[in-house]
Tab-separated table of C-alpha atoms and ligand atoms in Angstrom:
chain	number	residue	atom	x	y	z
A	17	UNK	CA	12.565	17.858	0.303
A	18	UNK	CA	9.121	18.984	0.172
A	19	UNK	CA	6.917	16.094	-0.570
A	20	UNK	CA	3.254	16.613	-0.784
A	21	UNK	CA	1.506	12.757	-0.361
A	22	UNK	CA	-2.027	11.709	-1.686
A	23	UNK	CA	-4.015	9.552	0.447
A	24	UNK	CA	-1.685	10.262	3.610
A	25	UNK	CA	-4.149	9.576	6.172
A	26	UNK	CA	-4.487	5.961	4.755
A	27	UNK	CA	-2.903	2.861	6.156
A	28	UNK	CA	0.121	2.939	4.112
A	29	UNK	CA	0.291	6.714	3.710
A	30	UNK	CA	0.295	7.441	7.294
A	31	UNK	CA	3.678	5.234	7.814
A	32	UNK	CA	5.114	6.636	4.891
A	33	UNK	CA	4.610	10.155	6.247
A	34	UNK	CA	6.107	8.778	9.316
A	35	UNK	CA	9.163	8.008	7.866
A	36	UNK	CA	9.479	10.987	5.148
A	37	UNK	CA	9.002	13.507	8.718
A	38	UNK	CA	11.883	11.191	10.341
A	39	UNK	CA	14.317	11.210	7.717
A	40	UNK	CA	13.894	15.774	7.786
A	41	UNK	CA	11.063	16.442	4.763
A	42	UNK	CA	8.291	18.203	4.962
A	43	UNK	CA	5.434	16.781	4.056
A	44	UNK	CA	2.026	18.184	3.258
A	45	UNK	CA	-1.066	15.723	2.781
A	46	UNK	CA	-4.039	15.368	0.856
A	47	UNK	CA	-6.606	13.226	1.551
A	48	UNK	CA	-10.576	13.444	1.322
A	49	UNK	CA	-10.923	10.781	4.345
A	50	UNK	CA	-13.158	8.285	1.988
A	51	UNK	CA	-10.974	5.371	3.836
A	52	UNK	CA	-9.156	7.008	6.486
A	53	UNK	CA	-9.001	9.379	9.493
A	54	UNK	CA	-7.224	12.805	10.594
A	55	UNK	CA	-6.467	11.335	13.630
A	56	UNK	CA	-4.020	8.683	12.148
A	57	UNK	CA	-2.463	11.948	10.974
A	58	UNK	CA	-2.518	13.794	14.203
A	59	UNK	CA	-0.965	10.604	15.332
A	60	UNK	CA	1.633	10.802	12.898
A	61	UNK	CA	2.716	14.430	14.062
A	62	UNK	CA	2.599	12.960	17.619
A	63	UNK	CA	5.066	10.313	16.822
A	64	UNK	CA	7.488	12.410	15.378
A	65	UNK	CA	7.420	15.326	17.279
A	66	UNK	CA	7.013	18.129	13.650
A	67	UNK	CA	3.749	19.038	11.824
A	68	UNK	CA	2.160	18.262	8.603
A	69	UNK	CA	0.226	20.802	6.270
A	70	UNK	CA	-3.046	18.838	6.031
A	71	UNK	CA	-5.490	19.278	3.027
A	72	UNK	CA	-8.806	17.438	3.021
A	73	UNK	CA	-9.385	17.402	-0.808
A	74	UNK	CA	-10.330	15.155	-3.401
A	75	UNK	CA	-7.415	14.061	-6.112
A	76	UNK	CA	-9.967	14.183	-8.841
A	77	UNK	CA	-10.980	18.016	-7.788
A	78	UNK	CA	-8.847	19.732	-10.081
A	79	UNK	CA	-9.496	23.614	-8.617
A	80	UNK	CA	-8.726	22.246	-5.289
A	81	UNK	CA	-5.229	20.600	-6.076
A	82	UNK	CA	-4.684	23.648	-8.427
A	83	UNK	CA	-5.031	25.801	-5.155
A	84	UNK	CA	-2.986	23.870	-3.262
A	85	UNK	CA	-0.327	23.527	-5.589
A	86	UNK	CA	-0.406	27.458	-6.515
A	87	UNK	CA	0.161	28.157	-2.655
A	88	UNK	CA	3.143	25.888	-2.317
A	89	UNK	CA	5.381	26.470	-4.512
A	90	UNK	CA	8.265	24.488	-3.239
A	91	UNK	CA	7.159	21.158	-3.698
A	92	UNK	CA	9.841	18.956	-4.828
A	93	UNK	CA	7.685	15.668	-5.246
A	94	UNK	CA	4.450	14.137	-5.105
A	95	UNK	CA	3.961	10.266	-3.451
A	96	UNK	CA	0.501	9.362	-4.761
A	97	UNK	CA	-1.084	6.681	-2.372
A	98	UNK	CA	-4.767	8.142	-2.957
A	99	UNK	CA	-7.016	5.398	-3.904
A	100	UNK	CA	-9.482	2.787	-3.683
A	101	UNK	CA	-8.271	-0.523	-3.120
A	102	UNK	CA	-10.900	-2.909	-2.539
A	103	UNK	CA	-10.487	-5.653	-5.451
A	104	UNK	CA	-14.238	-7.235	-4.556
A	105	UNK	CA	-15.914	-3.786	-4.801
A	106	UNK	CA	-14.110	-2.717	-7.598
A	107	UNK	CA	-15.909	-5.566	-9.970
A	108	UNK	CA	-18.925	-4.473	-8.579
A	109	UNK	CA	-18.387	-0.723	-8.498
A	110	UNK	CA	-16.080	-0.090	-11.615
A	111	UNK	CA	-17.343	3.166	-12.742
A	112	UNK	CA	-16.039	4.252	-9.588
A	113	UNK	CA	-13.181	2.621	-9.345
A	114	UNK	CA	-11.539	3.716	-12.674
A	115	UNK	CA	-13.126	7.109	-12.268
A	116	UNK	CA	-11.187	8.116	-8.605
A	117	UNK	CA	-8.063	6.385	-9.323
A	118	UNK	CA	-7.581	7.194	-13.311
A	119	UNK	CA	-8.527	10.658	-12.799
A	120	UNK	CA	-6.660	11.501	-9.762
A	121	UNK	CA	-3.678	10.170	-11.426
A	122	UNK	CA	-4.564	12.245	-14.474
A	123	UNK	CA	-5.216	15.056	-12.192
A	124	UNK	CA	-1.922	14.812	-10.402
A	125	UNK	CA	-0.043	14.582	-14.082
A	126	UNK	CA	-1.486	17.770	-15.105
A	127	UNK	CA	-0.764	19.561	-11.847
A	128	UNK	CA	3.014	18.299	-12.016
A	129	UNK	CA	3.120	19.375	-15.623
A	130	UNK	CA	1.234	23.048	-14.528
A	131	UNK	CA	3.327	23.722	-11.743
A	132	UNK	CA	7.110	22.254	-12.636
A	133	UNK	CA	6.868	19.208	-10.375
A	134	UNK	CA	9.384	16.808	-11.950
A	135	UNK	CA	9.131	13.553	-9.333
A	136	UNK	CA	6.754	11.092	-8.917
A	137	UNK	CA	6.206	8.158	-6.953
A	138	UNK	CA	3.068	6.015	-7.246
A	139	UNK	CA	1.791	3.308	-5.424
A	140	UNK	CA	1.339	0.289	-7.728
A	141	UNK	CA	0.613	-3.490	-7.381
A	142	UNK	CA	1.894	-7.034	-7.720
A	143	UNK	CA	-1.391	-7.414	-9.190
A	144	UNK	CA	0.055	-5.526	-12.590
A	145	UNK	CA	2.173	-8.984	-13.250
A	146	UNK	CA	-1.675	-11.334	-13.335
A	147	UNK	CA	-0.781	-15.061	-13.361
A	148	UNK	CA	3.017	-14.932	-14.004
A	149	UNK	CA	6.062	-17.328	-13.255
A	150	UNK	CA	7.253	-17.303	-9.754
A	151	UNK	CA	9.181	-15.174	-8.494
A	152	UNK	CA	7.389	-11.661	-10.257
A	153	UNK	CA	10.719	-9.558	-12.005
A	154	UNK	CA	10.098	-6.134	-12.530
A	155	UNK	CA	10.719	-7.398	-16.318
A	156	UNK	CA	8.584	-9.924	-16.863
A	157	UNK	CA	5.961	-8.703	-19.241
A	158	UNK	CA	2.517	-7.729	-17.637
A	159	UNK	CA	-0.679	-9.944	-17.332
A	160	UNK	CA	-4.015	-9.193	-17.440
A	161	UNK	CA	-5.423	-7.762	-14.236
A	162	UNK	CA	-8.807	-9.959	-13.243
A	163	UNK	CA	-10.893	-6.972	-11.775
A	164	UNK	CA	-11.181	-3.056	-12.277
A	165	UNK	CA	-8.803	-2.060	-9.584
A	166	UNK	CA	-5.979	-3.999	-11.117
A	167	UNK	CA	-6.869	-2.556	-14.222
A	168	UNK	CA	-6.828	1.149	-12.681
A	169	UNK	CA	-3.265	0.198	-11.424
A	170	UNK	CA	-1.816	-0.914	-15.092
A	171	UNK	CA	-3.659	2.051	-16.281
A	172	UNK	CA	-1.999	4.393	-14.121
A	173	UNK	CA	1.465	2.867	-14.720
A	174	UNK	CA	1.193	3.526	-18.596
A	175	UNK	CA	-0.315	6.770	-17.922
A	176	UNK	CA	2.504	7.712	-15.991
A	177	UNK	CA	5.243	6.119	-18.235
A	178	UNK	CA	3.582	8.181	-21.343
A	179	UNK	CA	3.893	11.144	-19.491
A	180	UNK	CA	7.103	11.004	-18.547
A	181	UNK	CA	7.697	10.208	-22.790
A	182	UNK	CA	6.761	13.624	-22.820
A	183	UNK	CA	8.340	15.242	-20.022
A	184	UNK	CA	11.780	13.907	-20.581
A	185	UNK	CA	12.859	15.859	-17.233
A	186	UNK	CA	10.600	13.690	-14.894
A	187	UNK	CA	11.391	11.403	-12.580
A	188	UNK	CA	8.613	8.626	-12.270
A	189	UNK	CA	8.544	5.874	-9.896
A	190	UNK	CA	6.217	2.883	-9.915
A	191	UNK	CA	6.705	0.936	-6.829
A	192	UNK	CA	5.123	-2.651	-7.166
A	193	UNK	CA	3.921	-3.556	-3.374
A	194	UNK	CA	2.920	-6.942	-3.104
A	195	UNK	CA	1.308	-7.982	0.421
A	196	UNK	CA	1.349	-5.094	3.030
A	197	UNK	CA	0.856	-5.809	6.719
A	198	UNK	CA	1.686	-5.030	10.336
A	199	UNK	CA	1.568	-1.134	11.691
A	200	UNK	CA	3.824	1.048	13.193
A	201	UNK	CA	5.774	-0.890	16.314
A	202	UNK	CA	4.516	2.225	18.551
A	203	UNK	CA	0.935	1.068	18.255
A	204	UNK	CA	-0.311	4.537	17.324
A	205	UNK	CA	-0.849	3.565	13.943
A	206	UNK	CA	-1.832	0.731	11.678
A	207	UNK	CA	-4.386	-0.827	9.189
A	208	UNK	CA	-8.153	0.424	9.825
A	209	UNK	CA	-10.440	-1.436	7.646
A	210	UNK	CA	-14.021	0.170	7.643
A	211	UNK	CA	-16.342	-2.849	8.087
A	212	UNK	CA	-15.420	-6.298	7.418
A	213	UNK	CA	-11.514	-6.734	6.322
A	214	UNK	CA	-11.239	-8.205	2.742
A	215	UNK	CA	-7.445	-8.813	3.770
A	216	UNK	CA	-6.309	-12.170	5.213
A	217	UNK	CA	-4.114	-9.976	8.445
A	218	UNK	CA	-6.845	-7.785	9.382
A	219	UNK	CA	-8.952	-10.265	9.341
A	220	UNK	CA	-6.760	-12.888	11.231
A	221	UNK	CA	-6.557	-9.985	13.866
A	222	UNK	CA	-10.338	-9.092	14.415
A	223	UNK	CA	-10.812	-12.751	14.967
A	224	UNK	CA	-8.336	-13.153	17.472
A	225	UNK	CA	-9.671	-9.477	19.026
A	226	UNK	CA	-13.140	-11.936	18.910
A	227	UNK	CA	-14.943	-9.542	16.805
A	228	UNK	CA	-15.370	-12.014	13.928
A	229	UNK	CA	-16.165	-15.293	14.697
A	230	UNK	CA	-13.727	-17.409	12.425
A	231	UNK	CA	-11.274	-16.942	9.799
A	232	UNK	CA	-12.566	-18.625	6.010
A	233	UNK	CA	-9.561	-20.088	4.671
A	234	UNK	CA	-10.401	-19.942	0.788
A	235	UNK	CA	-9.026	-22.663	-0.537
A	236	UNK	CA	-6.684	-26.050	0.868
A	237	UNK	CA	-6.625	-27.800	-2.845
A	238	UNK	CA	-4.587	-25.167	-4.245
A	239	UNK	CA	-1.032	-26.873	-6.151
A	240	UNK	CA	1.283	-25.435	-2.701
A	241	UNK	CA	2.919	-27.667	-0.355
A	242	UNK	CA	-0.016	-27.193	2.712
A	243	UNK	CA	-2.607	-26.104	-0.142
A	244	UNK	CA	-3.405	-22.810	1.116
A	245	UNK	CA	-2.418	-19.597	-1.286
A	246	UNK	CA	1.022	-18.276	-0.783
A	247	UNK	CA	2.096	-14.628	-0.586
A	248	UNK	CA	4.772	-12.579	-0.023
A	249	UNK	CA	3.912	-10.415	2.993
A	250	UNK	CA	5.531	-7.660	3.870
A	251	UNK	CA	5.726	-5.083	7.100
A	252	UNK	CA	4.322	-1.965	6.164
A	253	UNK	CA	7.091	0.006	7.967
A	254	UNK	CA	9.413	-2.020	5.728
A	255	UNK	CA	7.202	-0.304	2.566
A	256	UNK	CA	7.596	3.052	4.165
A	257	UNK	CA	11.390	3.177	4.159
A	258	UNK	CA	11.411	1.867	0.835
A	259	UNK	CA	9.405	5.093	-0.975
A	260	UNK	CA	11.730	7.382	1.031
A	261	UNK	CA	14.955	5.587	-0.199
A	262	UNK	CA	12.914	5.559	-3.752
A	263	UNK	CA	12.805	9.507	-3.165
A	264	UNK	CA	15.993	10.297	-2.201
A	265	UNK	CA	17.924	8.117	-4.371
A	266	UNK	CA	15.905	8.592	-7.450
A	267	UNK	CA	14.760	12.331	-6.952
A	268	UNK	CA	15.739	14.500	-10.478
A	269	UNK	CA	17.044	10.648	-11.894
A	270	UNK	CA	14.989	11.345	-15.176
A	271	UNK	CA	12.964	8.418	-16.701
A	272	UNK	CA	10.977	5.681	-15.061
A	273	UNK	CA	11.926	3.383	-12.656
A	274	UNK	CA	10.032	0.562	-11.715
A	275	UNK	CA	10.660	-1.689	-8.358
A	276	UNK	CA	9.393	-4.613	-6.520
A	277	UNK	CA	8.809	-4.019	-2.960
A	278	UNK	CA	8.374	-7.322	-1.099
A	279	UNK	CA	10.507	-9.818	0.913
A	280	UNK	CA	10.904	-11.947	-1.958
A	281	UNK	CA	9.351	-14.782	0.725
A	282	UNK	CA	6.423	-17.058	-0.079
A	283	UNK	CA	4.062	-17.515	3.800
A	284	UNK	CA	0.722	-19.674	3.060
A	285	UNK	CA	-1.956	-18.450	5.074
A	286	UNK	CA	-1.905	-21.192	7.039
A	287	UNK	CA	1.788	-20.166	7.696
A	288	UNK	CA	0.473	-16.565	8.395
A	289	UNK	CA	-2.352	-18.238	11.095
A	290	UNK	CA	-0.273	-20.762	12.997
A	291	UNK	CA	2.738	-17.471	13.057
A	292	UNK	CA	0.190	-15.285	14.663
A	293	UNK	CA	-1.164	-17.417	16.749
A	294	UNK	CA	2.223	-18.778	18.327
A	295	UNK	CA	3.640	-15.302	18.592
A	296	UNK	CA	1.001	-13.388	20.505
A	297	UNK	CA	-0.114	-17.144	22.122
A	298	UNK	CA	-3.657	-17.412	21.238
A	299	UNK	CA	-6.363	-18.838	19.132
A	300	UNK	CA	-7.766	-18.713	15.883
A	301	UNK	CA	-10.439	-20.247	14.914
A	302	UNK	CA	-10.686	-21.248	11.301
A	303	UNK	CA	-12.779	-23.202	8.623
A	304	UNK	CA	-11.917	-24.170	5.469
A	305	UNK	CA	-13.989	-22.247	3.046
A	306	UNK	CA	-14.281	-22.629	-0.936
A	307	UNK	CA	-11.682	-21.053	-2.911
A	308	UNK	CA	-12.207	-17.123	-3.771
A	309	UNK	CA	-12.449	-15.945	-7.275
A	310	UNK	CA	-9.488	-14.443	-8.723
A	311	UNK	CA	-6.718	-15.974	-6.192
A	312	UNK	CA	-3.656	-16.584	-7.531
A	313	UNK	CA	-2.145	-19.905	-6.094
A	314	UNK	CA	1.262	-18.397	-5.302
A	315	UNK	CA	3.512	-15.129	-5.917
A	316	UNK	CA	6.332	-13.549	-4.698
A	317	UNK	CA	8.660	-10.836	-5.231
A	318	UNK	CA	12.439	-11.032	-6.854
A	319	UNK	CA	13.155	-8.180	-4.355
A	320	UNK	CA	16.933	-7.724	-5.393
A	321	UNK	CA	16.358	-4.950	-7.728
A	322	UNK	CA	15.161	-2.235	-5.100
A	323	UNK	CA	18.261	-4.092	-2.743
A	324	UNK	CA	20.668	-3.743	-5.901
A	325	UNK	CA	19.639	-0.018	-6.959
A	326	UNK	CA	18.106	1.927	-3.911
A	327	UNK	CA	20.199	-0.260	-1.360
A	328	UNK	CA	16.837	-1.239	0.507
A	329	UNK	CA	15.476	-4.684	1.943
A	330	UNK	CA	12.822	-5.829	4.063
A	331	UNK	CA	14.231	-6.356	8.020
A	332	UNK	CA	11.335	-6.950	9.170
A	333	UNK	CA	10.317	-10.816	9.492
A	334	UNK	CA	6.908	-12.562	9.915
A	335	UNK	CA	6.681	-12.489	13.475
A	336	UNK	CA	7.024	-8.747	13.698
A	337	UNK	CA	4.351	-8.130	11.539
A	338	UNK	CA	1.949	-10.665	13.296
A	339	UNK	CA	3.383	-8.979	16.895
A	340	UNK	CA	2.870	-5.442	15.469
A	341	UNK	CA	-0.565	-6.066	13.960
A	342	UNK	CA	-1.672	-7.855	17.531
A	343	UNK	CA	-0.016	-4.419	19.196
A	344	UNK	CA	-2.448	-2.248	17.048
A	345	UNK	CA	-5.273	-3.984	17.239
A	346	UNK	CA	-5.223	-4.643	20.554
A	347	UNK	CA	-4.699	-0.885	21.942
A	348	UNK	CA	-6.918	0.326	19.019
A	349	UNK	CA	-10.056	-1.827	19.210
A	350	UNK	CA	-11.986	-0.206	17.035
A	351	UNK	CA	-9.546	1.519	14.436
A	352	UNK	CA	-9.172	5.108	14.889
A	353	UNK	CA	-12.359	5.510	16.672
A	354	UNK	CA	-12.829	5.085	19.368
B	30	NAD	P1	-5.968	3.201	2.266
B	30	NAD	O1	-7.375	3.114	1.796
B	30	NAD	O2	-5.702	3.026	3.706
B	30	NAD	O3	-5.337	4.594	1.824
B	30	NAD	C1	-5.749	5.281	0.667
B	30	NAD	C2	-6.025	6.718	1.086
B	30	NAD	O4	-6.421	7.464	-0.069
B	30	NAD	C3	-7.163	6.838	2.100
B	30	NAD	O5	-6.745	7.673	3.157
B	30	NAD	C4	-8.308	7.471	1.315
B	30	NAD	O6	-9.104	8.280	2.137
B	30	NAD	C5	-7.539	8.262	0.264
B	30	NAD	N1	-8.253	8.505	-0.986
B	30	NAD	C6	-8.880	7.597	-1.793
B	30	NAD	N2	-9.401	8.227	-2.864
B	30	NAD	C7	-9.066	9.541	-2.745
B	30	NAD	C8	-9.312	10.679	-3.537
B	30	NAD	N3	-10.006	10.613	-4.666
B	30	NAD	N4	-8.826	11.868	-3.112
B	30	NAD	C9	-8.134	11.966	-1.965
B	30	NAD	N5	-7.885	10.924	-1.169
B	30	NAD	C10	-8.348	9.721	-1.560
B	30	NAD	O7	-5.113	2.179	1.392
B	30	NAD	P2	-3.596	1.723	1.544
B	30	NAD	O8	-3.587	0.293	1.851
B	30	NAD	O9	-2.847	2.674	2.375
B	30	NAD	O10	-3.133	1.851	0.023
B	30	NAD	C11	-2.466	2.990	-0.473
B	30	NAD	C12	-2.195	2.793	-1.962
B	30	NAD	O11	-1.419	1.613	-2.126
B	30	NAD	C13	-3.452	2.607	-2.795
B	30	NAD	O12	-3.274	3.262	-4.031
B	30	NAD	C14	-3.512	1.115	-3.005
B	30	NAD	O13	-4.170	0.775	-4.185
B	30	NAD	C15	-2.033	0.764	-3.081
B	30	NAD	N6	-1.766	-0.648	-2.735
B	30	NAD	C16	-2.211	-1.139	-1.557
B	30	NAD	C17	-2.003	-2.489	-1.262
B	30	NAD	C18	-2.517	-3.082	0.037
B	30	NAD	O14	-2.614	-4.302	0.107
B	30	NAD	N7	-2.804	-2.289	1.071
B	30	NAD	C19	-1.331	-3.313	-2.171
B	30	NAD	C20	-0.879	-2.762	-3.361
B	30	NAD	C21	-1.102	-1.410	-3.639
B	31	UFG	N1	-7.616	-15.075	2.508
B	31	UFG	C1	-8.335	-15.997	3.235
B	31	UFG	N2	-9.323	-15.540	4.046
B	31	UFG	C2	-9.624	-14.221	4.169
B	31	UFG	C3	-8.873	-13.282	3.422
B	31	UFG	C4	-7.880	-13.752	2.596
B	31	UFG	O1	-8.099	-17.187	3.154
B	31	UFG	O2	-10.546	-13.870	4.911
B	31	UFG	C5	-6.536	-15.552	1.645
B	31	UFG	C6	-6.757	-15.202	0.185
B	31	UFG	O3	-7.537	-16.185	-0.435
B	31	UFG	C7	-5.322	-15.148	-0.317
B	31	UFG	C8	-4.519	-14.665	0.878
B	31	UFG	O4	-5.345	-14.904	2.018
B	31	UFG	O5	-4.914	-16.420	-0.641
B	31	UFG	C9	-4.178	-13.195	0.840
B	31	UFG	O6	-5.361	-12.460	0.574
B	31	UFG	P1	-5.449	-10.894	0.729
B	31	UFG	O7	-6.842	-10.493	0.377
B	31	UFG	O8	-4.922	-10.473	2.042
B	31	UFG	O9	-4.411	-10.363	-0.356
B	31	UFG	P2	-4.357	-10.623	-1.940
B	31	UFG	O10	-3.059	-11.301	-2.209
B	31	UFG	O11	-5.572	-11.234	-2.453
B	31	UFG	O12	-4.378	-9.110	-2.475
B	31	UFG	C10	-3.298	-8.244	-2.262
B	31	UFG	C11	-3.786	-6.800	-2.187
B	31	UFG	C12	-4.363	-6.371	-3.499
B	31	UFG	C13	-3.435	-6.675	-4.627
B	31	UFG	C14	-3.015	-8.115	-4.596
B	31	UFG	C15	-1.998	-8.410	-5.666
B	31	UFG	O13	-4.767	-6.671	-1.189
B	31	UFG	O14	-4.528	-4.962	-3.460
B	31	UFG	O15	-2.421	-8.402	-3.340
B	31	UFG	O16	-0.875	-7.634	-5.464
B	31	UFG	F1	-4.057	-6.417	-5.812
């Protein structure tokens, strides 16, 4: 297939294009570089020896994905990963926020509706289910998102769903990720946060690297058996096989189809420390910190619809992802540039 992927050059797009090159597509990718680098792309190619058709556009530019689209017109589906992710910046920067990630899914609707495009597969968020029962099932009904970017996410999803109300034909895909980590076992690629990491791995792994000093630990009085926040982590490579299993199998399967993609494993983040420290044998060091506003004490995944329908799992356990991450950071010091 022909897949063209928003937001490719980002940390979960690049993996994904990884995969969707190994498995024989063609994949062409457009990013505007607001949170990435070409050279994670370039990478990409390097890694799996074929080329990518690389765009650097903005989603919400509506003559520049109309141009694109209009010159290939063989695309069988679209991945949309574009985005802004940051859930602090988002409460303080909402305009922006709902204005890049409504209207490039908006954007992307229109062009798929323009050009004949039936599938779609969008990059959504445990964050869709709020403060739920434990584990999340894809159907549970949906909480109330806390900040703008969860909001943009359960925006997107209904946006999506209503369009494909009205395009019988389409295939649309919301794939629920809830904690991505780890990179690509190679090294090449991986997770590069510009300035401080909001994210508990990156930020484990910057530490270690000894360019933070400590890791804050918000919160040891939450209702968990060591008190720290529980999560359900999971290796990004692990993420990237699932949207190209979500492709293939689903691909001209008309209607929407939503899926968990996560372990289904609760780690604390103490669990997450004292697992990276013991598997790439070094220290941490850590305070406890007061809780952060908006953390959830505990959620998981009920990861045996994706296993059940598209025949996918995560393989990969804890101590790759804290092996992998160590791998990445340590040959890439400095992200992508170096
Ligand atoms: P990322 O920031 O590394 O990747 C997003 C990419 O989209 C970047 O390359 C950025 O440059 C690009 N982009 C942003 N706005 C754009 C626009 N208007 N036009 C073109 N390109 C644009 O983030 P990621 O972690 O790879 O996340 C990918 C998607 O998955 C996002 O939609 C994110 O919300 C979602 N998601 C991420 C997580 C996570 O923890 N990483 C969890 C759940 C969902
Ligand atoms: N944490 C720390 N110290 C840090 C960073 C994080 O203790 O420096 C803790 C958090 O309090 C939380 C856990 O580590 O308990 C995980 O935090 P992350 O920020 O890594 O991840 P979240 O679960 O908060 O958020 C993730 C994604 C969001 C998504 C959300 C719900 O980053 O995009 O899951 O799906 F919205």
């Amino acid at each position: 297939m022909v897949i063209l992927v928003t937001g490719g050059a980002g940390y979960i797009g690049s993996h994904t294009c990884l995969e969707l090159l190994r498995a024989g597509h063609q994949v062409i990718v457009v990013d505007n570089l607001c949170n990435s680098s070409r050279e994670a792309v370039n990478r990409v190619e390097k890694l799996a020896g074929k080329s990518i058709i690389f765009y650097q556009a903005d989603v919400t530019d509506e003559a520049a994905l109309a141009a694109i689209f209009a010159q290939h017109t063989n695309i069988d589906g679209i991945i949309h990963f574009a985005g802004l992710k940051a859930v602090g910046e988002s409460v303080v920067k909402p305009q922006q926020y709902y204005y890049n990630n409504i209207v490039g899914t908006l954007v992307l609707s229109k062009m798929m509706a323009q050009f004949g495009i039936k599938n779609i597969v969008f990059s959504s968020s445990a964050t869709v289910y709020g403060e739920n029962e434990i584990p999340f099932v894809e159907t549970m009904s949906l909480g109330v998102p806390t900040n703008p970017y969860g909001q943009t996410k359960l925006m997107s999803e209904q946006i999506l769903k209503d369009m494909a109300v009205a395009h019988q034909e389409w295939s649309v895909v919301l794939l629920r990720y809830f904690n991505p980590v780890g990179a690509h076992e190679s090294g090449q690629i991986g997770e590069a946060p510009q300035g401080i990491p909001n994210n508990l791995m990156p930020f484990i792994s910057q530490v270690a690297a000894g360019r933070l000093e400590k890791l804050n630990i918000f919160g040891n009085d939450y209702p968990t058996p060591d008190g720290t926040c529980i999560r359900d982590y999971i290796h990004v490579c692990d993420l990237a096989e699932g949207h190209v299993r979500a492709l293939e199998k689903l691909a001209d399967k008309s209607g929407v189809h939503v899926y968990n993609l996560g372990t289904g494993q609760g780690t604390s983040v103490m669990q997450l420390l004292t697992a990276f420290e013991r598997v790439n044998q070094l220290h941490v060091p850590y305070t406890i910190a007061p809780r952060r506003a908006g953390d959830i004490a505990a959620f998981y995944a009920d990861a045996s619809k994706a296993e059940r329908e598209l025949g996918w799992r995560a393989v990969r356990d804890i101590e790759a992802m804290c092996r992998d991450t160590w791998r990445w950071q340590t040959m890439n010091s400095h992200g992508y540039d170096q």
